């Protein structure tokens, strides 16, 4: 089976899927914390790094800078549009970008010091199969670093926890209906520590970074929150899951032209967690 005929993942990923814009917005928004997470790995010049599910490729340059001189970075993604964007983002000197399913990676076993993979295993029908596949690509003593956003619930409306709770529940119900998934399917990925231990990695560590923003926001923060969250994650698709009053209030808070727009409130305070779980393989096989 090649990447274009691979079955769609848990959240509908295929070679033809394209959410380039959302990935670019997220990486511009979370760049400071993602770079901090990469720095926490203490990579060394000369190391070989794989970014599995590299999306639009922003991390490729950040990883390459940590392993220079003499290092190598390979990006791999299932989606044609994401691979095209990643190739545009990283010059050939920075990283090689492959279109492939990470479950059937066309790469030599035991050839990487680090497999970095952010917000990807929650897209797989079997996160364990993904971790096993990445583990095979690591040299003895190599590490797999799995990043996952929002293991803690995000805070959007510091002044209205009720509306936030209802919106989060509406998003869950939307995903349940769209992908026929129940809450357990969507939250199974919280157990990353357990999944890495189950995969036989002897040395597992976890660290959570907080993405924290208050008004006034940087343009990157505003673009991400308005487009990727307020419009595309919430927006009209949540209307069936909220009462008329709650939906209308949400729309006022999300509308940049409305006086109640959340991001211009002096009490705007946003929190999102980013958790990095790192498992090291044994030094010798
Ligand atoms: C939420 S995005 C994260 C992208 C990137 N890591 C980032 O943090 O911006 C998930 C990515 O995983 C890719 N993906 C999903 N299933 C995959 C698979 N089986 N093999 C390779 N890539 C996959 C998708 O195409 C998408 O680019």
Coordinates of C-alpha atoms and ligand atoms in Angstrom, one line a residue:
X1 CA 0.0 0.0 0.0
X2 CA 1.4 3.4 -0.8
X3 CA 0.6 6.7 0.9
X4 CA -2.1 7.7 -1.6
X5 CA -4.1 4.5 -1.0
X6 CA -3.5 4.3 2.7
X7 CA -6.7 4.2 4.7
X8 CA -7.7 7.5 6.4
X9 CA -6.6 7.9 10.0
X10 CA -8.6 8.4 13.1
X11 CA -9.1 12.1 12.3
X12 CA -9.5 11.7 8.5
X13 CA -5.9 12.1 7.4
X14 CA -5.2 11.0 3.8
X15 CA -2.6 11.9 1.2
X16 CA -5.2 14.3 -0.3
X17 CA -6.1 16.1 3.0
X18 CA -5.0 19.7 3.2
X19 CA -5.0 21.8 6.4
X20 CA -1.9 23.7 5.5
X21 CA -3.2 27.1 6.6
X22 CA -4.1 25.8 10.1
X23 CA -0.7 24.2 10.6
X24 CA 1.1 27.4 9.5
X25 CA -1.1 29.5 11.9
X26 CA -0.4 27.1 14.8
X27 CA 3.4 27.0 14.2
X28 CA 3.7 30.8 14.0
X29 CA 1.6 31.1 17.1
X30 CA 3.4 28.5 19.2
X31 CA 6.9 29.0 17.8
X32 CA 8.4 30.3 21.1
X33 CA 7.2 27.3 23.1
X34 CA 7.9 24.7 20.4
X35 CA 11.5 26.0 20.1
X36 CA 11.8 25.8 23.9
X37 CA 10.7 22.2 23.7
X38 CA 13.2 21.4 21.0
X39 CA 16.0 23.2 23.1
X40 CA 15.0 21.0 26.1
X41 CA 16.2 17.9 24.1
X42 CA 19.8 19.1 24.1
X43 CA 20.5 17.8 20.6
X44 CA 24.1 17.8 19.5
X45 CA 25.9 18.7 16.3
X46 CA 26.0 15.7 13.9
X47 CA 22.8 14.1 15.1
X48 CA 20.2 12.7 12.7
X49 CA 16.6 13.7 13.3
X50 CA 13.3 12.6 11.8
X51 CA 10.2 14.8 12.0
X52 CA 7.4 12.3 11.6
X53 CA 4.2 14.0 10.4
X54 CA 6.2 17.2 9.8
X55 CA 3.1 19.0 8.4
X56 CA 4.1 22.3 6.8
X57 CA 7.7 21.9 8.0
X58 CA 8.3 24.8 10.4
X59 CA 10.1 22.6 12.9
X60 CA 12.6 21.3 10.2
X61 CA 14.7 24.5 10.4
X62 CA 14.5 24.7 14.2
X63 CA 15.7 21.1 14.4
X64 CA 18.4 21.6 11.8
X65 CA 19.8 24.5 13.7
X66 CA 20.3 22.3 16.8
X67 CA 22.2 19.5 14.9
X68 CA 24.4 21.7 12.8
X69 CA 27.1 21.4 11.8
X70 CA 27.2 17.9 10.4
X71 CA 23.6 16.8 11.3
X72 CA 20.8 15.8 9.1
X73 CA 17.0 16.3 9.3
X74 CA 14.4 14.3 7.4
X75 CA 10.7 15.4 7.3
X76 CA 8.0 12.9 6.5
X77 CA 4.3 13.4 6.0
X78 CA 1.3 11.6 4.4
X79 CA -0.4 14.7 2.9
X80 CA 0.7 15.9 -0.5
X81 CA -0.1 19.6 0.2
X82 CA 1.7 19.5 3.6
X83 CA 4.8 17.9 2.0
X84 CA 4.8 20.6 -0.7
X85 CA 4.6 23.3 1.9
X86 CA 7.3 21.7 4.0
X87 CA 9.6 21.6 0.9
X88 CA 9.0 25.3 0.4
X89 CA 9.8 26.0 4.0
X90 CA 13.0 24.0 4.3
X91 CA 15.7 24.3 1.7
X92 CA 17.4 21.1 0.5
X93 CA 20.4 22.0 2.7
X94 CA 18.2 22.1 5.7
X95 CA 16.1 19.0 5.4
X96 CA 15.0 16.2 3.0
X97 CA 11.2 16.0 3.0
X98 CA 9.5 12.7 2.0
X99 CA 5.9 11.9 1.4
X100 CA 5.2 8.7 3.2
X101 CA 3.0 7.0 5.8
X102 CA 5.1 6.8 9.0
X103 CA 3.7 3.3 9.6
X104 CA 5.6 2.2 6.4
X105 CA 8.5 4.6 6.4
X106 CA 10.9 4.1 3.4
X107 CA 13.8 4.7 5.8
X108 CA 16.7 2.5 7.1
X109 CA 16.1 1.0 10.5
X110 CA 18.2 2.2 13.3
X111 CA 19.3 5.3 11.4
X112 CA 18.1 8.2 13.6
X113 CA 19.1 9.7 17.0
X114 CA 15.7 11.3 17.4
X115 CA 12.2 10.9 16.1
X116 CA 10.3 14.1 16.8
X117 CA 6.5 13.9 16.2
X118 CA 4.1 16.7 17.2
X119 CA 0.3 16.3 17.3
X120 CA 0.5 13.2 15.1
X121 CA -0.1 10.0 17.1
X122 CA -3.6 11.3 18.1
X123 CA -4.3 11.1 14.3
X124 CA -3.4 7.4 14.1
X125 CA -5.9 4.6 14.6
X126 CA -3.2 2.8 16.6
X127 CA -0.9 5.2 18.4
X128 CA 1.1 2.1 19.6
X129 CA 1.7 1.0 16.0
X130 CA 3.0 4.5 15.3
X131 CA 5.4 4.4 18.3
X132 CA 6.6 0.9 17.3
X133 CA 7.3 2.1 13.8
X134 CA 9.2 5.2 15.0
X135 CA 11.1 3.0 17.5
X136 CA 12.5 0.8 14.7
X137 CA 14.0 3.8 13.0
X138 CA 16.1 4.7 16.1
X139 CA 19.7 3.7 16.7
X140 CA 20.5 2.2 20.1
X141 CA 20.1 5.0 22.7
X142 CA 18.0 7.0 20.3
X143 CA 15.0 8.9 21.5
X144 CA 11.4 9.4 20.4
X145 CA 9.9 12.7 21.4
X146 CA 6.1 13.0 21.1
X147 CA 4.6 16.4 21.5
X148 CA 0.9 16.8 22.2
X149 CA -1.1 20.0 22.7
X150 CA -3.9 20.5 25.1
X151 CA -3.7 17.5 27.4
X152 CA -5.0 20.1 29.9
X153 CA -8.1 21.9 28.8
X154 CA -7.3 25.3 27.2
X155 CA -8.5 28.5 28.8
X156 CA -10.0 31.0 26.3
X157 CA -12.4 33.1 28.4
X158 CA -10.9 33.8 31.7
X159 CA -14.1 35.6 32.7
X160 CA -16.6 32.9 31.7
X161 CA -15.8 29.3 32.6
X162 CA -19.4 28.3 31.9
X163 CA -19.4 29.3 28.3
X164 CA -16.0 27.8 27.8
X165 CA -17.1 24.5 29.3
X166 CA -20.2 24.4 27.0
X167 CA -18.1 25.3 23.9
X168 CA -15.6 22.5 24.7
X169 CA -18.4 20.0 25.1
X170 CA -19.9 21.2 21.8
X171 CA -16.6 20.6 20.1
X172 CA -16.4 17.1 21.5
X173 CA -19.9 16.4 20.3
X174 CA -19.1 17.8 16.8
X175 CA -16.0 15.5 16.6
X176 CA -18.1 12.5 17.8
X177 CA -20.6 13.1 15.1
X178 CA -18.1 13.9 12.3
X179 CA -15.7 11.0 12.9
X180 CA -18.0 8.6 14.8
X181 CA -15.7 8.7 17.8
X182 CA -16.5 8.6 21.4
X183 CA -14.8 10.5 24.1
X184 CA -12.5 7.6 25.0
X185 CA -11.2 7.4 21.4
X186 CA -10.4 11.1 21.5
X187 CA -8.7 11.0 24.9
X188 CA -6.8 7.7 24.6
X189 CA -3.8 9.7 23.4
X190 CA -3.5 11.3 26.9
X191 CA -1.7 8.0 27.9
X192 CA 1.5 8.8 26.0
X193 CA 3.7 8.0 29.0
X194 CA 2.1 4.5 29.2
X195 CA 2.2 4.0 25.5
X196 CA 6.0 4.7 25.4
X197 CA 6.5 2.4 28.4
X198 CA 4.4 -0.3 26.8
X199 CA 6.6 0.0 23.6
X200 CA 9.5 -1.1 25.8
X201 CA 11.3 2.2 26.0
X202 CA 13.2 1.9 29.3
X203 CA 13.7 5.6 30.0
X204 CA 10.6 7.9 29.7
X205 CA 10.4 11.6 30.7
X206 CA 7.6 14.2 30.4
X207 CA 7.5 17.9 30.5
X208 CA 4.7 20.3 29.9
X209 CA 5.3 23.8 28.5
X210 CA 2.6 26.5 28.9
X211 CA 1.6 28.6 25.9
X212 CA 0.3 31.7 27.7
X213 CA -0.9 34.9 26.1
X214 CA -2.5 38.1 27.4
X215 CA -3.8 41.2 25.7
X216 CA -2.3 42.9 23.7
X217 CA -1.6 40.0 21.4
X218 CA 1.1 39.5 18.8
X219 CA -0.4 39.4 15.2
X220 CA 0.6 35.7 15.0
X221 CA -1.5 35.0 18.2
X222 CA -4.5 36.9 17.0
X223 CA -4.4 35.2 13.5
X224 CA -4.3 31.7 15.0
X225 CA -7.0 32.3 17.6
X226 CA -9.4 34.1 15.2
X227 CA -8.9 31.9 12.1
X228 CA -8.0 28.4 13.4
X229 CA -10.1 28.5 16.6
X230 CA -12.8 31.0 16.6
X231 CA -13.7 30.5 12.9
X232 CA -12.6 27.0 11.9
X233 CA -12.8 25.0 15.2
X234 CA -15.9 26.8 16.6
X235 CA -17.9 29.0 14.1
X236 CA -21.2 27.9 12.7
X237 CA -20.5 24.2 13.0
X238 CA -21.1 24.5 16.7
X239 CA -24.5 26.1 16.3
X240 CA -26.4 22.8 16.5
X241 CA -24.7 22.0 19.8
X242 CA -25.3 25.2 21.7
X243 CA -28.5 27.1 22.9
X244 CA -29.4 30.1 20.8
X245 CA -28.3 32.5 23.6
X246 CA -25.0 30.8 24.2
X247 CA -24.2 30.6 20.4
X248 CA -25.0 34.2 20.0
X249 CA -22.8 35.2 22.9
X250 CA -20.0 33.1 21.5
X251 CA -20.3 34.7 18.1
X252 CA -20.1 38.2 19.7
X253 CA -16.9 37.2 21.5
X254 CA -15.4 35.8 18.3
X255 CA -16.2 38.6 16.0
X256 CA -13.3 41.1 15.5
X257 CA -15.8 43.8 14.4
X258 CA -18.0 43.5 17.6
X259 CA -17.3 45.6 20.6
X260 CA -17.3 42.4 22.8
X261 CA -14.5 40.8 20.8
X262 CA -12.6 38.6 23.2
X263 CA -9.1 39.3 22.0
X264 CA -9.4 43.1 22.7
X265 CA -10.7 42.7 26.2
X266 CA -8.2 43.8 28.8
X267 CA -8.9 40.6 30.8
X268 CA -8.1 38.3 27.8
X269 CA -5.8 35.6 29.2
X270 CA -5.2 32.4 27.1
X271 CA -3.6 29.2 28.3
X272 CA -2.8 26.1 26.3
X273 CA -0.5 23.3 27.4
X274 CA 2.1 21.6 25.2
X275 CA 3.4 18.3 26.5
X276 CA 6.6 16.6 25.3
X277 CA 7.0 13.0 26.3
X278 CA 10.5 11.6 25.5
X279 CA 11.4 7.9 25.6
X280 CA 14.9 6.6 25.0
X281 CA 15.7 3.2 23.6
X282 CA 18.3 1.0 25.3
X283 CA 21.9 1.8 24.6
X284 CA 22.5 -1.6 23.0
X285 CA 20.1 -3.9 21.3
Ligands
LIG1 C1 -1.9 18.0 13.4 S1 -0.8 17.8 12.1 C2 0.7 18.2 12.9 C3 1.8 18.6 11.9 C4 3.1 19.1 12.5 N1 3.8 18.0 13.3 C5 2.9 20.3 13.4 O1 3.1 20.2 14.6 O2 2.5 21.3 12.8 C6 -0.7 16.0 11.8 C7 0.2 15.7 10.6 O3 0.4 14.3 10.6 C8 0.3 13.9 9.2 N2 -0.1 12.5 9.3 C9 -1.2 11.9 9.8 N3 -1.1 10.5 9.7 C10 0.1 10.3 9.2 C11 0.8 9.1 8.9 N4 0.2 7.9 9.1 N5 2.0 9.2 8.4 C12 2.6 10.4 8.1 N6 2.0 11.5 8.4 C13 0.8 11.5 8.9 C14 -0.8 14.8 8.6 O4 -0.8 14.8 7.2 C15 -0.5 16.1 9.3 O5 0.4 16.8 8.5

